[in-house]
mmCIF file of C-alpha atoms and ligand atoms in Angstrom:
data_model
loop_
_atom_site.group_PDB
_atom_site.id
_atom_site.type_symbol
_atom_site.label_atom_id
_atom_site.label_comp_id
_atom_site.label_asym_id
_atom_site.label_seq_id
_atom_site.Cartn_x
_atom_site.Cartn_y
_atom_site.Cartn_z
ATOM 1 C CA UNK A 1 23.092 17.350 -34.628
ATOM 2 C CA UNK A 2 25.467 17.658 -31.536
ATOM 3 C CA UNK A 3 27.256 14.536 -30.176
ATOM 4 C CA UNK A 4 24.778 14.503 -26.750
ATOM 5 C CA UNK A 5 21.638 14.186 -29.018
ATOM 6 C CA UNK A 6 23.070 11.277 -30.891
ATOM 7 C CA UNK A 7 24.436 9.787 -27.847
ATOM 8 C CA UNK A 8 21.556 10.000 -25.362
ATOM 9 C CA UNK A 9 19.416 8.113 -27.711
ATOM 10 C CA UNK A 10 21.953 5.854 -28.893
ATOM 11 C CA UNK A 11 22.795 4.669 -25.198
ATOM 12 C CA UNK A 12 19.024 4.553 -24.445
ATOM 13 C CA UNK A 13 18.377 1.909 -27.015
ATOM 14 C CA UNK A 14 21.536 -0.218 -26.047
ATOM 15 C CA UNK A 15 20.234 0.016 -21.833
ATOM 16 C CA UNK A 16 16.724 -1.045 -22.950
ATOM 17 C CA UNK A 17 17.747 -4.222 -24.513
ATOM 18 C CA UNK A 18 19.555 -5.186 -21.330
ATOM 19 C CA UNK A 19 17.035 -7.131 -18.936
ATOM 20 C CA UNK A 20 17.132 -5.705 -15.652
ATOM 21 C CA UNK A 21 13.445 -6.677 -14.386
ATOM 22 C CA UNK A 22 13.599 -6.149 -10.440
ATOM 23 C CA UNK A 23 11.186 -8.816 -8.315
ATOM 24 C CA UNK A 24 8.945 -8.475 -5.583
ATOM 25 C CA UNK A 25 10.031 -11.795 -4.436
ATOM 26 C CA UNK A 26 13.216 -11.740 -3.442
ATOM 27 C CA UNK A 27 14.876 -10.077 0.128
ATOM 28 C CA UNK A 28 18.343 -9.245 -1.039
ATOM 29 C CA UNK A 29 19.596 -6.213 -2.780
ATOM 30 C CA UNK A 30 19.606 -6.204 -5.644
ATOM 31 C CA UNK A 31 16.654 -8.026 -5.997
ATOM 32 C CA UNK A 32 17.987 -9.834 -9.313
ATOM 33 C CA UNK A 33 21.130 -10.153 -10.529
ATOM 34 C CA UNK A 34 20.863 -9.349 -13.865
ATOM 35 C CA UNK A 35 20.729 -5.783 -12.801
ATOM 36 C CA UNK A 36 24.442 -6.019 -12.495
ATOM 37 C CA UNK A 37 24.527 -6.221 -16.434
ATOM 38 C CA UNK A 38 23.794 -2.733 -16.724
ATOM 39 C CA UNK A 39 25.802 -1.368 -14.119
ATOM 40 C CA UNK A 40 28.801 -2.816 -15.824
ATOM 41 C CA UNK A 41 28.352 -1.414 -18.974
ATOM 42 C CA UNK A 42 27.588 2.047 -16.977
ATOM 43 C CA UNK A 43 31.074 1.698 -15.369
ATOM 44 C CA UNK A 44 32.535 0.801 -18.590
ATOM 45 C CA UNK A 45 31.184 3.701 -20.314
ATOM 46 C CA UNK A 46 31.789 6.296 -17.349
ATOM 47 C CA UNK A 47 35.413 5.152 -17.070
ATOM 48 C CA UNK A 48 35.648 5.320 -21.087
ATOM 49 C CA UNK A 49 34.379 9.043 -20.925
ATOM 50 C CA UNK A 50 36.560 10.286 -18.248
ATOM 51 C CA UNK A 51 34.504 10.375 -15.070
ATOM 52 C CA UNK A 52 36.214 10.569 -11.864
ATOM 53 C CA UNK A 53 35.862 8.841 -8.630
ATOM 54 C CA UNK A 54 33.913 6.133 -9.793
ATOM 55 C CA UNK A 55 32.173 3.570 -7.262
ATOM 56 C CA UNK A 56 30.640 0.215 -7.954
ATOM 57 C CA UNK A 57 29.026 -0.872 -5.251
ATOM 58 C CA UNK A 58 29.315 -4.671 -6.435
ATOM 59 C CA UNK A 59 27.306 -6.248 -3.309
ATOM 60 C CA UNK A 60 24.292 -4.055 -3.935
ATOM 61 C CA UNK A 61 24.768 -2.932 -7.258
ATOM 62 C CA UNK A 62 24.841 1.057 -6.706
ATOM 63 C CA UNK A 63 27.152 3.068 -9.097
ATOM 64 C CA UNK A 64 28.359 6.438 -8.359
ATOM 65 C CA UNK A 65 30.559 8.802 -9.825
ATOM 66 C CA UNK A 66 31.766 12.615 -10.210
ATOM 67 C CA UNK A 67 32.119 15.054 -12.674
ATOM 68 C CA UNK A 68 34.515 17.370 -11.113
ATOM 69 C CA UNK A 69 34.115 21.381 -10.790
ATOM 70 C CA UNK A 70 35.435 23.741 -13.426
ATOM 71 C CA UNK A 71 38.197 25.975 -12.455
ATOM 72 C CA UNK A 72 36.897 28.509 -9.817
ATOM 73 C CA UNK A 73 33.751 26.517 -9.194
ATOM 74 C CA UNK A 74 35.003 23.946 -6.432
ATOM 75 C CA UNK A 75 32.987 26.013 -3.833
ATOM 76 C CA UNK A 76 29.691 25.902 -5.368
ATOM 77 C CA UNK A 77 27.003 23.414 -4.236
ATOM 78 C CA UNK A 78 27.764 19.638 -5.407
ATOM 79 C CA UNK A 79 24.447 18.553 -7.510
ATOM 80 C CA UNK A 80 23.799 15.191 -7.723
ATOM 81 C CA UNK A 81 21.174 13.347 -10.573
ATOM 82 C CA UNK A 82 20.157 9.941 -9.597
ATOM 83 C CA UNK A 83 17.932 7.240 -11.738
ATOM 84 C CA UNK A 84 17.448 3.816 -11.577
ATOM 85 C CA UNK A 85 18.501 1.012 -13.429
ATOM 86 C CA UNK A 86 15.402 -1.661 -13.054
ATOM 87 C CA UNK A 87 12.505 -1.960 -14.468
ATOM 88 C CA UNK A 88 9.452 -2.862 -13.047
ATOM 89 C CA UNK A 89 8.316 -6.545 -12.430
ATOM 90 C CA UNK A 90 4.780 -5.916 -13.810
ATOM 91 C CA UNK A 91 5.767 -6.580 -17.097
ATOM 92 C CA UNK A 92 8.555 -8.355 -19.153
ATOM 93 C CA UNK A 93 11.570 -6.501 -19.747
ATOM 94 C CA UNK A 94 13.407 -9.869 -21.884
ATOM 95 C CA UNK A 95 14.010 -9.204 -25.427
ATOM 96 C CA UNK A 96 12.724 -5.633 -25.806
ATOM 97 C CA UNK A 97 13.039 -4.619 -29.376
ATOM 98 C CA UNK A 98 12.778 -0.808 -29.175
ATOM 99 C CA UNK A 99 11.837 0.768 -32.573
ATOM 100 C CA UNK A 100 11.557 4.609 -33.585
ATOM 101 C CA UNK A 101 8.968 5.889 -35.153
ATOM 102 C CA UNK A 102 10.459 9.002 -36.990
ATOM 103 C CA UNK A 103 8.282 12.311 -37.773
ATOM 104 C CA UNK A 104 4.878 10.616 -36.096
ATOM 105 C CA UNK A 105 2.150 11.138 -37.939
ATOM 106 C CA UNK A 106 -0.425 11.644 -34.505
ATOM 107 C CA UNK A 107 -2.240 8.536 -35.835
ATOM 108 C CA UNK A 108 -2.413 4.842 -34.305
ATOM 109 C CA UNK A 109 1.144 3.193 -34.198
ATOM 110 C CA UNK A 110 0.823 -0.453 -35.121
ATOM 111 C CA UNK A 111 3.494 -1.846 -32.796
ATOM 112 C CA UNK A 112 3.619 -5.593 -34.154
ATOM 113 C CA UNK A 113 1.917 -6.572 -37.387
ATOM 114 C CA UNK A 114 2.277 -10.377 -36.692
ATOM 115 C CA UNK A 115 0.307 -10.142 -33.466
ATOM 116 C CA UNK A 116 -1.534 -7.199 -34.701
ATOM 117 C CA UNK A 117 -1.128 -5.028 -31.338
ATOM 118 C CA UNK A 118 -2.015 -1.480 -31.997
ATOM 119 C CA UNK A 119 -1.615 1.389 -30.059
ATOM 120 C CA UNK A 120 -4.459 3.693 -30.284
ATOM 121 C CA UNK A 121 -4.898 7.079 -29.404
ATOM 122 C CA UNK A 122 -8.573 6.512 -28.494
ATOM 123 C CA UNK A 123 -6.661 4.686 -25.402
ATOM 124 C CA UNK A 124 -3.895 7.196 -25.168
ATOM 125 C CA UNK A 125 -5.389 10.693 -26.315
ATOM 126 C CA UNK A 126 -1.895 12.674 -25.512
ATOM 127 C CA UNK A 127 -0.335 10.903 -28.620
ATOM 128 C CA UNK A 128 -1.824 13.100 -30.705
ATOM 129 C CA UNK A 129 0.578 16.097 -28.746
ATOM 130 C CA UNK A 130 3.937 13.909 -30.332
ATOM 131 C CA UNK A 131 2.893 14.542 -33.926
ATOM 132 C CA UNK A 132 5.988 15.306 -35.762
ATOM 133 C CA UNK A 133 7.920 14.306 -33.292
ATOM 134 C CA UNK A 134 10.555 11.356 -32.955
ATOM 135 C CA UNK A 135 8.664 8.332 -30.430
ATOM 136 C CA UNK A 136 10.555 5.187 -29.534
ATOM 137 C CA UNK A 137 7.984 2.496 -29.101
ATOM 138 C CA UNK A 138 8.314 -1.337 -28.014
ATOM 139 C CA UNK A 139 7.053 -4.276 -30.559
ATOM 140 C CA UNK A 140 3.836 -4.581 -27.790
ATOM 141 C CA UNK A 141 5.222 -7.761 -26.051
ATOM 142 C CA UNK A 142 7.736 -5.959 -23.360
ATOM 143 C CA UNK A 143 7.868 -2.887 -21.662
ATOM 144 C CA UNK A 144 10.365 -0.396 -22.815
ATOM 145 C CA UNK A 145 12.204 0.321 -19.869
ATOM 146 C CA UNK A 146 11.918 4.219 -20.365
ATOM 147 C CA UNK A 147 10.914 4.079 -17.038
ATOM 148 C CA UNK A 148 13.902 4.826 -15.901
ATOM 149 C CA UNK A 149 16.407 3.924 -18.739
ATOM 150 C CA UNK A 150 15.563 7.511 -20.263
ATOM 151 C CA UNK A 151 16.501 8.891 -17.150
ATOM 152 C CA UNK A 152 20.064 6.865 -17.275
ATOM 153 C CA UNK A 153 20.645 7.382 -20.736
ATOM 154 C CA UNK A 154 19.963 11.512 -19.919
ATOM 155 C CA UNK A 155 22.464 11.726 -17.275
ATOM 156 C CA UNK A 156 24.884 9.680 -18.810
ATOM 157 C CA UNK A 157 24.939 12.137 -22.114
ATOM 158 C CA UNK A 158 25.124 14.995 -19.389
ATOM 159 C CA UNK A 159 28.009 13.927 -17.517
ATOM 160 C CA UNK A 160 29.679 13.110 -21.346
ATOM 161 C CA UNK A 161 29.098 16.721 -22.583
ATOM 162 C CA UNK A 162 30.199 18.186 -19.391
ATOM 163 C CA UNK A 163 33.337 16.388 -19.468
ATOM 164 C CA UNK A 164 33.886 17.053 -23.429
ATOM 165 C CA UNK A 165 33.229 20.794 -22.841
ATOM 166 C CA UNK A 166 35.544 22.413 -20.416
ATOM 167 C CA UNK A 167 33.870 26.258 -21.392
ATOM 168 C CA UNK A 168 30.407 25.064 -19.635
ATOM 169 C CA UNK A 169 31.050 26.344 -16.213
ATOM 170 C CA UNK A 170 29.612 24.274 -13.451
ATOM 171 C CA UNK A 171 30.175 22.920 -9.749
ATOM 172 C CA UNK A 172 31.018 19.182 -9.190
ATOM 173 C CA UNK A 173 28.371 16.794 -10.361
ATOM 174 C CA UNK A 174 27.699 13.631 -8.980
ATOM 175 C CA UNK A 175 25.870 10.418 -10.608
ATOM 176 C CA UNK A 176 24.152 7.822 -9.069
ATOM 177 C CA UNK A 177 22.365 4.462 -10.530
ATOM 178 C CA UNK A 178 20.024 2.440 -8.059
ATOM 179 C CA UNK A 179 18.801 -1.073 -8.615
ATOM 180 C CA UNK A 180 15.172 -2.143 -6.947
ATOM 181 C CA UNK A 181 13.533 1.205 -7.188
ATOM 182 C CA UNK A 182 10.226 -0.262 -8.383
ATOM 183 C CA UNK A 183 10.229 -3.010 -5.569
ATOM 184 C CA UNK A 184 10.665 -0.036 -3.051
ATOM 185 C CA UNK A 185 13.925 -0.831 -2.290
ATOM 186 C CA UNK A 186 16.279 1.723 -4.315
ATOM 187 C CA UNK A 187 17.130 3.731 -0.946
ATOM 188 C CA UNK A 188 18.097 0.929 1.000
ATOM 189 C CA UNK A 189 21.717 0.928 0.405
ATOM 190 C CA UNK A 190 22.217 4.217 -1.268
ATOM 191 C CA UNK A 191 25.493 5.953 0.777
ATOM 192 C CA UNK A 192 24.023 9.563 1.182
ATOM 193 C CA UNK A 193 27.556 10.078 2.929
ATOM 194 C CA UNK A 194 30.024 8.700 -0.188
ATOM 195 C CA UNK A 195 27.485 10.414 -2.817
ATOM 196 C CA UNK A 196 28.713 13.557 -0.747
ATOM 197 C CA UNK A 197 26.323 15.821 -3.130
ATOM 198 C CA UNK A 198 24.521 18.628 -1.473
ATOM 199 C CA UNK A 199 21.233 18.499 -3.341
ATOM 200 C CA UNK A 200 19.778 16.259 -5.932
ATOM 201 C CA UNK A 201 17.358 15.464 -8.339
ATOM 202 C CA UNK A 202 15.792 11.814 -9.463
ATOM 203 C CA UNK A 203 15.412 11.869 -13.010
ATOM 204 C CA UNK A 204 12.396 9.259 -12.836
ATOM 205 C CA UNK A 205 9.289 11.397 -13.988
ATOM 206 C CA UNK A 206 7.270 11.631 -17.209
ATOM 207 C CA UNK A 207 6.401 14.301 -19.910
ATOM 208 C CA UNK A 208 9.096 17.003 -20.295
ATOM 209 C CA UNK A 209 8.054 19.914 -17.925
ATOM 210 C CA UNK A 210 7.314 17.557 -15.094
ATOM 211 C CA UNK A 211 8.463 18.654 -11.889
ATOM 212 C CA UNK A 212 7.639 16.911 -8.679
ATOM 213 C CA UNK A 213 8.370 17.624 -4.889
ATOM 214 C CA UNK A 214 5.254 16.871 -3.612
ATOM 215 C CA UNK A 215 4.157 13.102 -2.366
ATOM 216 C CA UNK A 216 2.339 11.237 -0.022
ATOM 217 C CA UNK A 217 2.857 10.389 3.476
ATOM 218 C CA UNK A 218 2.257 6.819 3.408
ATOM 219 C CA UNK A 219 1.372 3.945 6.076
ATOM 220 C CA UNK A 220 0.935 0.273 5.834
ATOM 221 C CA UNK A 221 -1.683 -1.143 8.403
ATOM 222 C CA UNK A 222 -2.337 -5.100 9.027
ATOM 223 C CA UNK A 223 -5.410 -5.850 10.834
ATOM 224 C CA UNK A 224 -6.009 -9.310 12.137
ATOM 225 C CA UNK A 225 -9.428 -10.507 13.316
ATOM 226 C CA UNK A 226 -9.943 -13.381 15.855
ATOM 227 C CA UNK A 227 -13.141 -14.980 15.455
ATOM 228 C CA UNK A 228 -14.790 -18.206 16.721
ATOM 229 C CA UNK A 229 -15.816 -21.240 14.907
ATOM 230 C CA UNK A 230 -18.811 -23.023 16.099
ATOM 231 C CA UNK A 231 -20.692 -25.510 14.344
ATOM 232 C CA UNK A 232 -23.053 -23.567 12.527
ATOM 233 C CA UNK A 233 -25.909 -25.585 13.428
ATOM 234 C CA UNK A 234 -24.854 -24.551 17.300
ATOM 235 C CA UNK A 235 -23.668 -20.933 16.394
ATOM 236 C CA UNK A 236 -26.546 -19.128 17.957
ATOM 237 C CA UNK A 237 -24.940 -16.808 20.527
ATOM 238 C CA UNK A 238 -21.565 -18.558 20.344
ATOM 239 C CA UNK A 239 -20.118 -17.904 16.740
ATOM 240 C CA UNK A 240 -17.726 -15.007 15.680
ATOM 241 C CA UNK A 241 -17.367 -14.739 11.764
ATOM 242 C CA UNK A 242 -13.866 -13.096 11.466
ATOM 243 C CA UNK A 243 -14.463 -12.502 8.098
ATOM 244 C CA UNK A 244 -17.996 -10.503 8.452
ATOM 245 C CA UNK A 245 -16.116 -8.554 11.212
ATOM 246 C CA UNK A 246 -13.342 -7.379 8.620
ATOM 247 C CA UNK A 247 -15.945 -6.236 6.730
ATOM 248 C CA UNK A 248 -17.586 -4.518 9.601
ATOM 249 C CA UNK A 249 -14.118 -2.469 9.927
ATOM 250 C CA UNK A 250 -14.007 -1.293 6.423
ATOM 251 C CA UNK A 251 -17.547 -0.713 6.417
ATOM 252 C CA UNK A 252 -16.844 1.916 8.986
ATOM 253 C CA UNK A 253 -13.787 3.424 7.097
ATOM 254 C CA UNK A 254 -14.802 6.684 4.736
ATOM 255 C CA UNK A 255 -16.606 5.532 1.627
ATOM 256 C CA UNK A 256 -15.213 8.250 0.085
ATOM 257 C CA UNK A 257 -11.704 8.317 1.113
ATOM 258 C CA UNK A 258 -11.150 5.136 -1.407
ATOM 259 C CA UNK A 259 -8.413 5.134 -4.317
ATOM 260 C CA UNK A 260 -11.473 4.620 -6.804
ATOM 261 C CA UNK A 261 -12.770 8.250 -5.620
ATOM 262 C CA UNK A 262 -9.640 10.219 -5.121
ATOM 263 C CA UNK A 263 -7.559 12.470 -7.061
ATOM 264 C CA UNK A 264 -4.921 15.022 -6.683
ATOM 265 C CA UNK A 265 -4.103 16.133 -3.025
ATOM 266 C CA UNK A 266 -7.093 13.812 -1.689
ATOM 267 C CA UNK A 267 -5.549 10.923 0.138
ATOM 268 C CA UNK A 268 -7.121 7.315 1.072
ATOM 269 C CA UNK A 269 -7.871 4.359 2.935
ATOM 270 C CA UNK A 270 -6.863 1.423 0.541
ATOM 271 C CA UNK A 271 -7.984 -2.249 1.152
ATOM 272 C CA UNK A 272 -5.100 -4.015 -0.629
ATOM 273 C CA UNK A 273 -5.758 -7.897 0.485
ATOM 274 C CA UNK A 274 -8.452 -9.485 2.318
ATOM 275 C CA UNK A 275 -8.305 -13.160 3.647
ATOM 276 C CA UNK A 276 -9.769 -15.220 5.906
ATOM 277 C CA UNK A 277 -11.866 -17.830 7.704
ATOM 278 C CA UNK A 278 -14.537 -17.871 10.192
ATOM 279 C CA UNK A 279 -11.476 -18.232 12.766
ATOM 280 C CA UNK A 280 -9.246 -15.721 11.666
ATOM 281 C CA UNK A 281 -9.100 -13.070 8.767
ATOM 282 C CA UNK A 282 -6.025 -11.164 7.734
ATOM 283 C CA UNK A 283 -6.700 -7.724 5.974
ATOM 284 C CA UNK A 284 -3.867 -5.467 4.737
ATOM 285 C CA UNK A 285 -4.371 -1.643 4.294
ATOM 286 C CA UNK A 286 -2.201 1.351 3.139
ATOM 287 C CA UNK A 287 -2.988 4.783 3.933
ATOM 288 C CA UNK A 288 -2.060 7.497 2.301
ATOM 289 C CA UNK A 289 -2.263 11.339 2.166
ATOM 290 C CA UNK A 290 -0.104 14.420 0.824
ATOM 291 C CA UNK A 291 -1.021 16.521 4.412
ATOM 292 C CA UNK A 292 0.966 15.701 7.107
ATOM 293 C CA UNK A 293 -1.947 16.137 9.719
ATOM 294 C CA UNK A 294 -4.660 14.861 7.571
ATOM 295 C CA UNK A 295 -2.444 11.539 7.283
ATOM 296 C CA UNK A 296 -1.756 11.698 11.187
ATOM 297 C CA UNK A 297 -5.721 11.597 11.580
ATOM 298 C CA UNK A 298 -6.343 9.102 8.892
ATOM 299 C CA UNK A 299 -3.979 6.811 11.220
ATOM 300 C CA UNK A 300 -5.779 8.018 14.435
ATOM 301 C CA UNK A 301 -9.246 6.983 12.435
ATOM 302 C CA UNK A 302 -7.980 3.494 11.499
ATOM 303 C CA UNK A 303 -7.045 2.913 15.306
ATOM 304 C CA UNK A 304 -9.932 4.192 16.850
ATOM 305 C CA UNK A 305 -11.950 1.894 14.484
ATOM 306 C CA UNK A 306 -10.387 -0.942 15.710
ATOM 307 C CA UNK A 307 -10.604 0.145 19.472
ATOM 308 C CA UNK A 308 -14.420 0.929 18.946
ATOM 309 C CA UNK A 309 -15.032 -2.671 17.596
ATOM 310 C CA UNK A 310 -12.811 -4.220 20.476
ATOM 311 C CA UNK A 311 -14.953 -2.498 22.941
ATOM 312 C CA UNK A 312 -18.147 -4.157 21.163
ATOM 313 C CA UNK A 313 -16.523 -7.663 20.523
ATOM 314 C CA UNK A 314 -13.997 -7.903 23.437
ATOM 315 C CA UNK A 315 -10.276 -6.870 24.146
ATOM 316 C CA UNK A 316 -7.645 -8.234 21.252
ATOM 317 C CA UNK A 317 -10.190 -9.077 19.006
ATOM 318 C CA UNK A 318 -9.069 -6.630 16.355
ATOM 319 C CA UNK A 319 -5.003 -6.500 16.392
ATOM 320 C CA UNK A 320 -3.574 -3.697 14.347
ATOM 321 C CA UNK A 321 0.083 -3.455 13.308
ATOM 322 C CA UNK A 322 0.914 -0.100 11.478
ATOM 323 C CA UNK A 323 3.958 1.045 10.282
ATOM 324 C CA UNK A 324 4.753 4.209 8.191
ATOM 325 C CA UNK A 325 6.158 3.857 4.854
ATOM 326 C CA UNK A 326 7.468 7.194 3.805
ATOM 327 C CA UNK A 327 6.560 11.038 4.340
ATOM 328 C CA UNK A 328 5.958 13.679 2.030
ATOM 329 C CA UNK A 329 9.269 14.864 0.531
ATOM 330 C CA UNK A 330 7.751 18.622 0.532
ATOM 331 C CA UNK A 331 8.616 19.258 4.119
ATOM 332 C CA UNK A 332 12.336 18.962 3.704
ATOM 333 C CA UNK A 333 12.362 20.326 0.059
ATOM 334 C CA UNK A 334 10.511 23.510 1.604
ATOM 335 C CA UNK A 335 13.814 24.644 3.377
ATOM 336 C CA UNK A 336 15.818 24.217 -0.164
ATOM 337 C CA UNK A 337 12.967 25.935 -2.519
ATOM 338 C CA UNK A 338 16.041 26.749 -4.993
ATOM 339 C CA UNK A 339 15.687 23.211 -6.094
ATOM 340 C CA UNK A 340 12.639 24.021 -7.731
ATOM 341 C CA UNK A 341 13.047 27.490 -8.520
ATOM 342 C CA UNK A 342 16.392 26.719 -10.453
ATOM 343 C CA UNK A 343 14.767 23.853 -12.229
ATOM 344 C CA UNK A 344 11.574 25.957 -13.093
ATOM 345 C CA UNK A 345 14.155 28.778 -14.300
ATOM 346 C CA UNK A 346 16.061 26.234 -16.624
ATOM 347 C CA UNK A 347 13.218 25.317 -17.982
ATOM 348 C CA UNK A 348 11.661 28.473 -18.873
ATOM 349 C CA UNK A 349 15.194 29.490 -20.525
ATOM 350 C CA UNK A 350 14.869 26.460 -22.828
ATOM 351 C CA UNK A 351 11.172 27.067 -23.415
ATOM 352 C CA UNK A 352 9.965 24.143 -21.604
ATOM 353 C CA UNK A 353 6.772 24.622 -19.915
ATOM 354 C CA UNK A 354 7.291 23.488 -16.290
ATOM 355 C CA UNK A 355 4.362 21.391 -14.864
ATOM 356 C CA UNK A 356 4.174 20.831 -11.163
ATOM 357 C CA UNK A 357 2.230 17.857 -10.088
ATOM 358 C CA UNK A 358 2.042 16.226 -7.020
ATOM 359 C CA UNK A 359 3.029 12.817 -7.517
ATOM 360 C CA UNK A 360 0.116 10.043 -5.692
ATOM 361 C CA UNK A 361 3.076 7.626 -4.393
ATOM 362 C CA UNK A 362 6.395 7.750 -3.352
ATOM 363 C CA UNK A 363 9.970 8.150 -5.150
ATOM 364 C CA UNK A 364 13.231 7.277 -3.765
ATOM 365 C CA UNK A 365 13.970 10.841 -3.990
ATOM 366 C CA UNK A 366 11.314 11.349 -1.290
ATOM 367 C CA UNK A 367 13.338 8.668 1.001
ATOM 368 C CA UNK A 368 16.490 10.194 0.208
ATOM 369 C CA UNK A 369 15.085 13.565 1.244
ATOM 370 C CA UNK A 370 14.667 12.238 4.801
ATOM 371 C CA UNK A 371 17.660 10.634 4.617
ATOM 372 C CA UNK A 372 19.699 14.054 4.181
ATOM 373 C CA UNK A 373 19.645 14.554 0.724
ATOM 374 C CA UNK A 374 16.677 17.032 -0.737
ATOM 375 C CA UNK A 375 15.372 15.302 -3.989
ATOM 376 C CA UNK A 376 13.238 16.124 -6.065
ATOM 377 C CA UNK A 377 12.169 14.751 -9.137
ATOM 378 C CA UNK A 378 12.292 15.646 -12.539
ATOM 379 C CA UNK A 379 11.017 14.491 -16.233
ATOM 380 C CA UNK A 380 12.333 11.995 -18.357
ATOM 381 C CA UNK A 381 10.238 12.202 -21.744
ATOM 382 C CA UNK A 382 8.753 8.458 -20.980
ATOM 383 C CA UNK A 383 5.055 7.615 -21.033
ATOM 384 C CA UNK A 384 2.709 4.627 -20.111
ATOM 385 C CA UNK A 385 5.305 3.484 -17.908
ATOM 386 C CA UNK A 386 5.441 -0.261 -16.618
ATOM 387 C CA UNK A 387 3.625 -1.652 -19.365
ATOM 388 C CA UNK A 388 3.865 -2.935 -23.400
ATOM 389 C CA UNK A 389 2.369 0.389 -24.479
ATOM 390 C CA UNK A 390 5.392 2.334 -22.900
ATOM 391 C CA UNK A 391 7.140 4.974 -24.992
ATOM 392 C CA UNK A 392 9.348 7.588 -25.236
ATOM 393 C CA UNK A 393 9.854 11.232 -27.196
ATOM 394 C CA UNK A 394 13.473 11.077 -28.524
ATOM 395 C CA UNK A 395 13.372 14.854 -28.806
ATOM 396 C CA UNK A 396 12.178 15.306 -25.563
ATOM 397 C CA UNK A 397 15.040 13.586 -23.783
ATOM 398 C CA UNK A 398 17.429 15.543 -25.992
ATOM 399 C CA UNK A 399 15.889 18.685 -24.618
ATOM 400 C CA UNK A 400 16.272 17.011 -21.003
ATOM 401 C CA UNK A 401 19.512 16.718 -21.410
ATOM 402 C CA UNK A 402 19.966 20.400 -21.948
ATOM 403 C CA UNK A 403 17.828 20.737 -19.101
ATOM 404 C CA UNK A 404 19.949 18.871 -16.741
ATOM 405 C CA UNK A 405 23.328 21.065 -17.670
ATOM 406 C CA UNK A 406 20.950 24.311 -17.515
ATOM 407 C CA UNK A 407 20.589 23.300 -13.798
ATOM 408 C CA UNK A 408 24.329 22.421 -13.116
ATOM 409 C CA UNK A 409 24.828 25.802 -14.512
ATOM 410 C CA UNK A 410 22.954 27.603 -12.811
ATOM 411 C CA UNK A 411 23.973 26.861 -9.457
ATOM 412 C CA UNK A 412 27.679 28.182 -9.933
ATOM 413 C CA UNK A 413 26.166 31.247 -9.017
ATOM 414 C CA UNK A 414 24.064 29.917 -5.983
ATOM 415 C CA UNK A 415 24.453 31.891 -2.726
HETATM 416 ZN ZN1 ZN B 501 10.870 5.015 -12.133
#
């Protein structure tokens, strides 16, 4: 077993013990100061391994570093790898006690003897595909943080391996670690110019082989409905119940275009929150579609629905505020398909089966792509993100380190 093999797991076990949970409540970046605790460890390790151009943005908690190009490879594209340091607000990341299940037997895993917390194959059927592998699991009381500390550990192991082995020929590699991906702010203060990569990959996906370069186009919309409250006893032809008008609005949207009924490339309107009284109601929606034309049509239908109801109830009854959140990175990646092709080729050379799936959500890479850094997403070897049943496959993590190195090697013949 090579150094990188031991290193990636060793690092991972260290990183997940550091609580870096981000918070939706905060408007600052980083949303929680404790994310610096991991950033500091990474800066120290990068320094120790001899990485160059290390920048620690202490204000916003971003870490950047370089592995310099091999002799003769100074002119090939600079490739970046990016992972996020925070973990999801949904489940606690405090007191994570990772445990390695050696030679997994493919059966239910008892995570916590005392509390009788069991991860069952019945609930997570993909578990059986890991028979004979090493799995890293939680004690059932916290998340694991493989999302995205598996990505962080893999990038760190790749960097160390490249620095230790000058015989591996490659162009300059840039590394970026961000805060607050889980609260949608990971790209907010990412310095694309300072990063200086021509292309990059986020390492923030799931099972070995996953490769993603399509995500939703996304918008958020708030509908404010102005009603008129009148004593119910005297309400005939006078009252306008804002709650009921909100229902009417919802009933005019296509019933089947709802997250409950959609998958793969199907978009939706999602009513996320509804609050109200007779006098005023507020409905919060998100609108999603991979296809830009369908996305624009969905937004149009949404606005037309408001306009129609205004023509019925009077101008200004329905106020709609709508804002685009992010776009499908495919628009950008399509102009740089080598990012997908090289990743696929690298996988195939390592006998990893590429699985290209559309993301039903967004990634920091999507935002970075539109900020000028084309950035598809690679697997990490983690599963069941954002929950107490999160786990990572150690064997897959090791192979992903090889995959990152292989991708870097491919770019030395880029033209
Ligand atoms: Zn993630």
